[in-house]
XYZ file of C-alpha atoms in Angstrom:
361
model
C -130.004 -80.055 -29.493
C -133.288 -81.516 -28.284
C -135.071 -80.129 -25.221
C -134.182 -83.235 -23.232
C -130.516 -82.972 -24.204
C -130.481 -79.261 -23.367
C -131.939 -79.862 -19.906
C -129.400 -82.577 -19.203
C -126.500 -80.524 -20.546
C -127.489 -77.459 -18.530
C -128.204 -79.438 -15.378
C -124.673 -80.759 -15.224
C -123.118 -77.575 -16.574
C -121.642 -79.529 -19.456
C -119.191 -80.936 -16.895
C -116.971 -83.909 -17.587
C -115.612 -86.524 -15.240
C -112.427 -86.412 -17.312
C -112.588 -90.182 -17.434
C -110.734 -91.489 -20.465
C -111.300 -94.949 -21.912
C -109.079 -96.404 -24.639
C -109.464 -99.690 -26.477
C -106.437 -101.620 -27.704
C -105.964 -104.703 -29.892
C -103.609 -107.678 -29.732
C -101.651 -106.689 -32.822
C -98.293 -108.077 -31.694
C -97.128 -110.951 -29.455
C -97.695 -110.417 -25.719
C -99.569 -107.141 -26.309
C -102.672 -106.437 -24.225
C -105.791 -105.965 -26.322
C -108.234 -104.711 -23.731
C -109.701 -101.559 -22.191
C -107.573 -99.005 -20.351
C -108.971 -96.229 -18.162
C -107.602 -93.076 -16.583
C -109.519 -90.585 -14.459
C -108.336 -87.047 -13.816
C -104.560 -87.034 -13.555
C -104.384 -90.734 -12.678
C -102.287 -93.347 -14.393
C -103.643 -95.801 -16.935
C -105.190 -98.928 -15.471
C -106.146 -102.038 -17.391
C -109.824 -102.875 -16.799
C -109.940 -106.303 -15.187
C -113.457 -107.172 -16.426
C -112.319 -107.190 -20.084
C -110.062 -110.075 -21.223
C -106.506 -109.176 -22.189
C -107.052 -110.620 -25.656
C -110.508 -109.103 -26.291
C -109.268 -106.446 -28.766
C -111.618 -103.508 -28.157
C -112.674 -101.968 -31.481
C -115.377 -99.481 -30.428
C -116.411 -97.625 -27.263
C -119.940 -96.185 -27.325
C -121.220 -94.109 -24.407
C -125.023 -94.030 -24.356
C -126.122 -90.561 -25.539
C -128.867 -90.107 -22.903
C -128.039 -92.579 -20.100
C -124.869 -91.124 -18.637
C -123.683 -94.227 -16.769
C -124.222 -96.685 -19.629
C -121.360 -97.522 -22.001
C -121.021 -100.274 -24.607
C -117.923 -101.977 -25.997
C -117.569 -103.864 -29.265
C -114.728 -106.371 -29.009
C -113.502 -109.341 -30.985
C -114.639 -111.410 -28.002
C -118.205 -110.059 -27.968
C -120.185 -107.079 -26.659
C -119.815 -105.626 -23.159
C -121.858 -103.110 -21.169
C -121.223 -100.946 -18.130
C -124.125 -99.448 -16.180
C -122.029 -97.639 -13.568
C -120.006 -95.243 -15.672
C -117.223 -97.668 -16.550
C -116.464 -98.964 -13.041
C -117.536 -102.512 -13.922
C -118.365 -104.407 -17.123
C -120.478 -107.403 -18.066
C -120.499 -109.440 -21.235
C -123.787 -109.385 -23.144
C -125.393 -112.477 -24.602
C -125.446 -111.054 -28.117
C -124.223 -113.921 -30.305
C -122.634 -117.317 -30.221
C -119.041 -117.530 -28.988
C -116.418 -116.589 -31.534
C -118.342 -113.822 -33.301
C -116.098 -110.723 -33.367
C -117.849 -107.359 -33.006
C -116.368 -104.192 -34.501
C -119.072 -101.575 -33.909
C -122.075 -100.746 -31.745
C -124.396 -97.729 -31.936
C -127.432 -96.453 -30.010
C -130.417 -95.205 -31.985
C -131.008 -91.442 -31.659
C -134.732 -92.199 -32.039
C -135.154 -94.791 -29.270
C -132.683 -95.160 -26.367
C -133.417 -98.891 -26.102
C -132.505 -99.719 -29.718
C -128.939 -100.717 -30.575
C -127.256 -102.051 -33.706
C -123.915 -103.873 -33.601
C -121.717 -104.888 -36.538
C -119.529 -107.972 -36.909
C -116.861 -109.617 -39.061
C -117.580 -111.075 -41.579
C -120.153 -108.366 -42.288
C -123.226 -108.988 -40.165
C -125.523 -107.061 -37.864
C -127.351 -107.652 -34.582
C -130.196 -105.588 -33.123
C -131.379 -105.082 -29.557
C -134.704 -103.490 -28.609
C -134.204 -103.542 -24.842
C -130.994 -101.636 -24.208
C -128.707 -104.593 -24.866
C -130.339 -107.264 -22.705
C -131.310 -109.434 -25.686
C -130.206 -109.457 -29.323
C -131.258 -110.971 -32.638
C -129.292 -111.453 -35.822
C -130.350 -109.342 -38.801
C -130.331 -110.297 -42.478
C -127.297 -109.144 -44.447
C -125.434 -110.055 -47.600
C -122.055 -111.348 -46.338
C -120.438 -111.638 -49.778
C -116.889 -110.341 -50.018
C -115.903 -107.887 -52.754
C -112.182 -108.649 -52.474
C -110.066 -111.605 -51.406
C -108.269 -110.178 -48.382
C -105.548 -111.781 -46.295
C -107.018 -110.964 -42.878
C -110.270 -112.860 -43.441
C -113.785 -111.431 -43.622
C -114.492 -107.745 -44.029
C -115.592 -105.837 -40.930
C -118.686 -103.745 -40.246
C -116.708 -100.818 -38.889
C -119.427 -98.239 -38.175
C -123.220 -97.838 -38.261
C -125.161 -94.560 -38.477
C -128.868 -93.789 -38.243
C -130.620 -91.304 -40.483
C -131.271 -88.294 -38.193
C -135.039 -88.146 -38.794
C -136.024 -91.511 -40.277
C -135.567 -94.390 -37.791
C -136.033 -96.960 -40.551
C -133.033 -95.771 -42.571
C -129.520 -96.758 -41.521
C -126.087 -96.857 -43.099
C -123.024 -98.949 -42.356
C -119.533 -99.271 -43.771
C -117.189 -102.216 -43.984
C -113.433 -102.332 -44.248
C -112.692 -103.497 -47.812
C -116.418 -103.857 -48.571
C -117.878 -100.352 -48.942
C -121.323 -99.049 -48.013
C -124.367 -100.933 -46.704
C -127.925 -99.621 -46.370
C -130.937 -100.741 -44.330
C -134.413 -99.407 -45.008
C -136.265 -101.344 -42.302
C -134.612 -100.240 -39.081
C -131.618 -102.546 -39.389
C -133.589 -105.775 -39.831
C -132.021 -106.356 -43.265
C -129.048 -104.883 -45.116
C -127.891 -104.603 -48.720
C -124.669 -103.419 -50.292
C -124.769 -100.116 -52.192
C -121.866 -99.887 -54.621
C -123.103 -97.610 -57.408
C -121.629 -94.316 -56.278
C -118.426 -95.849 -54.951
C -117.805 -97.726 -58.192
C -117.950 -94.475 -60.163
C -115.406 -92.874 -57.847
C -113.178 -95.955 -57.846
C -112.907 -95.726 -61.645
C -111.393 -92.242 -61.475
C -107.606 -92.355 -61.997
C -106.761 -90.202 -58.961
C -108.860 -92.431 -56.674
C -107.423 -95.765 -57.795
C -105.460 -97.415 -55.033
C -104.420 -100.875 -53.905
C -102.614 -102.190 -50.838
C -104.070 -105.615 -50.076
C -105.177 -106.961 -53.457
C -104.386 -106.591 -57.158
C -107.614 -104.639 -57.797
C -107.057 -100.879 -58.037
C -110.660 -100.078 -57.047
C -109.875 -101.356 -53.553
C -109.098 -98.004 -51.930
C -112.589 -96.507 -52.317
C -114.179 -99.581 -50.718
C -111.785 -99.602 -47.745
C -114.289 -97.832 -45.487
C -113.666 -96.981 -41.849
C -116.573 -94.809 -40.677
C -119.880 -93.223 -41.665
C -121.618 -90.202 -40.119
C -124.892 -88.324 -40.416
C -126.079 -84.995 -39.008
C -129.379 -83.265 -38.342
C -128.035 -80.169 -40.084
C -128.211 -82.013 -43.415
C -130.348 -85.104 -42.686
C -130.134 -86.826 -46.073
C -126.349 -86.625 -46.315
C -124.065 -89.573 -45.712
C -120.453 -88.765 -44.863
C -118.397 -91.749 -46.006
C -114.895 -92.101 -44.570
C -112.354 -94.343 -46.283
C -108.711 -94.785 -47.195
C -109.034 -92.168 -49.939
C -110.612 -89.374 -47.885
C -114.130 -88.195 -47.032
C -117.034 -88.257 -49.480
C -120.628 -87.070 -49.206
C -123.783 -88.547 -50.723
C -127.279 -87.060 -50.560
C -129.042 -89.882 -52.411
C -128.283 -92.945 -50.318
C -124.975 -93.777 -51.955
C -126.048 -93.688 -55.588
C -123.678 -90.765 -56.175
C -120.925 -89.121 -54.133
C -118.897 -85.939 -54.151
C -115.331 -85.688 -52.920
C -114.879 -83.230 -50.031
C -111.242 -82.945 -51.169
C -109.715 -82.868 -47.717
C -106.279 -83.005 -49.375
C -106.644 -79.292 -50.117
C -106.418 -78.590 -46.390
C -104.414 -81.473 -44.907
C -101.030 -82.902 -45.993
C -102.506 -86.413 -45.958
C -106.011 -87.786 -46.430
C -106.045 -91.401 -45.203
C -109.106 -91.224 -42.950
C -110.085 -93.422 -40.007
C -112.892 -91.565 -38.244
C -115.320 -88.651 -38.585
C -117.758 -87.443 -35.920
C -120.102 -84.519 -35.399
C -120.088 -82.440 -32.222
C -122.864 -82.460 -29.630
C -125.169 -79.466 -30.000
C -123.313 -78.170 -33.079
C -124.631 -80.201 -36.035
C -122.520 -78.358 -38.626
C -119.248 -78.977 -36.776
C -117.293 -82.142 -37.416
C -113.880 -83.600 -36.658
C -111.923 -86.136 -38.696
C -108.542 -87.766 -38.175
C -106.128 -88.036 -41.091
C -102.866 -89.926 -41.514
C -100.572 -91.184 -44.261
C -101.621 -94.831 -44.221
C -102.712 -97.619 -41.885
C -99.205 -97.812 -40.464
C -97.341 -94.544 -40.631
C -95.325 -91.998 -38.660
C -97.839 -89.143 -38.563
C -101.454 -88.246 -37.900
C -103.621 -85.269 -37.008
C -107.122 -84.205 -36.055
C -108.843 -81.720 -38.344
C -112.038 -79.769 -37.768
C -114.707 -78.302 -40.006
C -117.379 -75.807 -38.976
C -119.248 -75.935 -42.298
C -120.118 -79.597 -42.937
C -116.778 -80.420 -44.491
C -116.544 -77.597 -47.017
C -113.360 -76.269 -45.363
C -110.992 -77.783 -42.795
C -108.439 -76.617 -40.239
C -105.894 -78.347 -38.028
C -107.516 -78.792 -34.605
C -104.541 -80.188 -32.695
C -101.562 -78.203 -33.994
C -99.865 -78.151 -30.586
C -99.388 -81.931 -30.495
C -97.390 -84.341 -32.652
C -98.631 -87.827 -33.391
C -95.807 -90.258 -34.109
C -97.998 -92.930 -35.677
C -101.328 -93.267 -37.480
C -104.260 -91.677 -35.684
C -106.646 -94.621 -35.579
C -109.687 -93.062 -33.939
C -111.202 -90.493 -31.636
C -114.264 -89.827 -29.523
C -116.352 -86.737 -28.822
C -118.142 -86.207 -25.519
C -121.856 -87.085 -25.718
C -123.066 -83.958 -23.909
C -120.228 -81.416 -23.971
C -118.922 -80.091 -27.301
C -115.576 -79.236 -25.698
C -114.495 -82.812 -24.987
C -112.451 -84.784 -27.542
C -110.033 -87.694 -27.198
C -107.762 -89.047 -29.956
C -105.642 -92.210 -30.047
C -102.740 -93.355 -32.192
C -101.674 -96.822 -33.187
C -98.512 -96.368 -31.120
C -100.435 -95.654 -27.913
C -100.360 -91.864 -27.715
C -103.579 -90.478 -26.243
C -104.462 -86.795 -26.622
C -107.343 -85.095 -24.814
C -108.958 -81.664 -24.826
C -111.702 -80.345 -22.554
C -111.843 -76.819 -24.000
C -112.843 -77.413 -27.596
C -109.305 -78.144 -28.907
C -107.732 -74.927 -27.591
C -105.329 -76.932 -25.420
C -104.390 -80.604 -25.369
C -102.809 -82.992 -22.902
C -100.938 -86.163 -23.840
C -100.835 -89.391 -21.895
C -98.974 -92.400 -23.316
C -100.466 -95.856 -22.788
C -98.335 -98.471 -20.998
C -95.680 -100.143 -23.133
C -97.439 -103.514 -22.997
C -100.694 -102.108 -24.452
C -101.581 -103.198 -27.963
C -102.259 -100.773 -30.781
C -104.915 -98.229 -29.781
C -108.000 -98.188 -31.994
C -110.674 -96.197 -30.144
C -111.221 -93.773 -27.290
C -113.998 -92.128 -25.293
C -114.126 -89.254 -22.837
C -116.809 -89.040 -20.162
């Protein structure tokens, strides 16, 4: 925890508004793919500033500006500067470019990187007011039915602002060594893993290396700055050499399923991480697991709840390690404000689309 973060955390007592935001996607006819919000014990309300067919894929609260929040949607990028009360679309790209991720640099609060489908990246140096397109290799590794692969998550190296990582669904790992201005694919370590018999897997193509390249998230931590935690259909893998080699964290030793959608570290506790596991992209179960030792061992963090569909994502509070929100494809939302000791459940409205992301403020 930096001095600035500590002052902010202590000044507000680590308090939370208990405002929950959940993003949904238009994954079935008539479903609402927008942003839903609930504060305190209130009911879910659809946010009127976000179109009903936007399909919200990522919610990113600014780590140091408490009232600023960003959304990545298939209809563009949005920003709130009043804690989620109102939203405005940003002039990030031409119409029709779908965004799947957005991240704030831990090194400069004005720098943001956003990822698109097909794989592409945009950078802002002024807090989201203006954007420019970065250079990236958009080539597709697999012929997939749903179109171009998606830049699902971006992560900065904790100490080197020039070094960034990104992952793409059905396209593996990408690396930037110039602050996000240009990107290249890094397939060496993943290809070695994909050749191992127990890591061969296919769902969308006839290529059994597909599973290892079906990436959903990437994380870094100041506790081990050179490590990349790569989250994909086959589990969680760690690299300490920029993706040239990986080791399997073998989450299947601790969880009954290892299909992974998200992994995040906890504010102020750089060795503590959460990850959500399920059976597959569409399934009847899911759970949140925690690790206090950088993924060496895992434990069930939400044993008192029961997810009835795939856990698609979760969010950790940006300034309070006790706040976590998880969402399932079927619209279950689970929240804890005491570090996963107790959980509350609040089901989204029936007309909401599949839930993909959540944030707690």
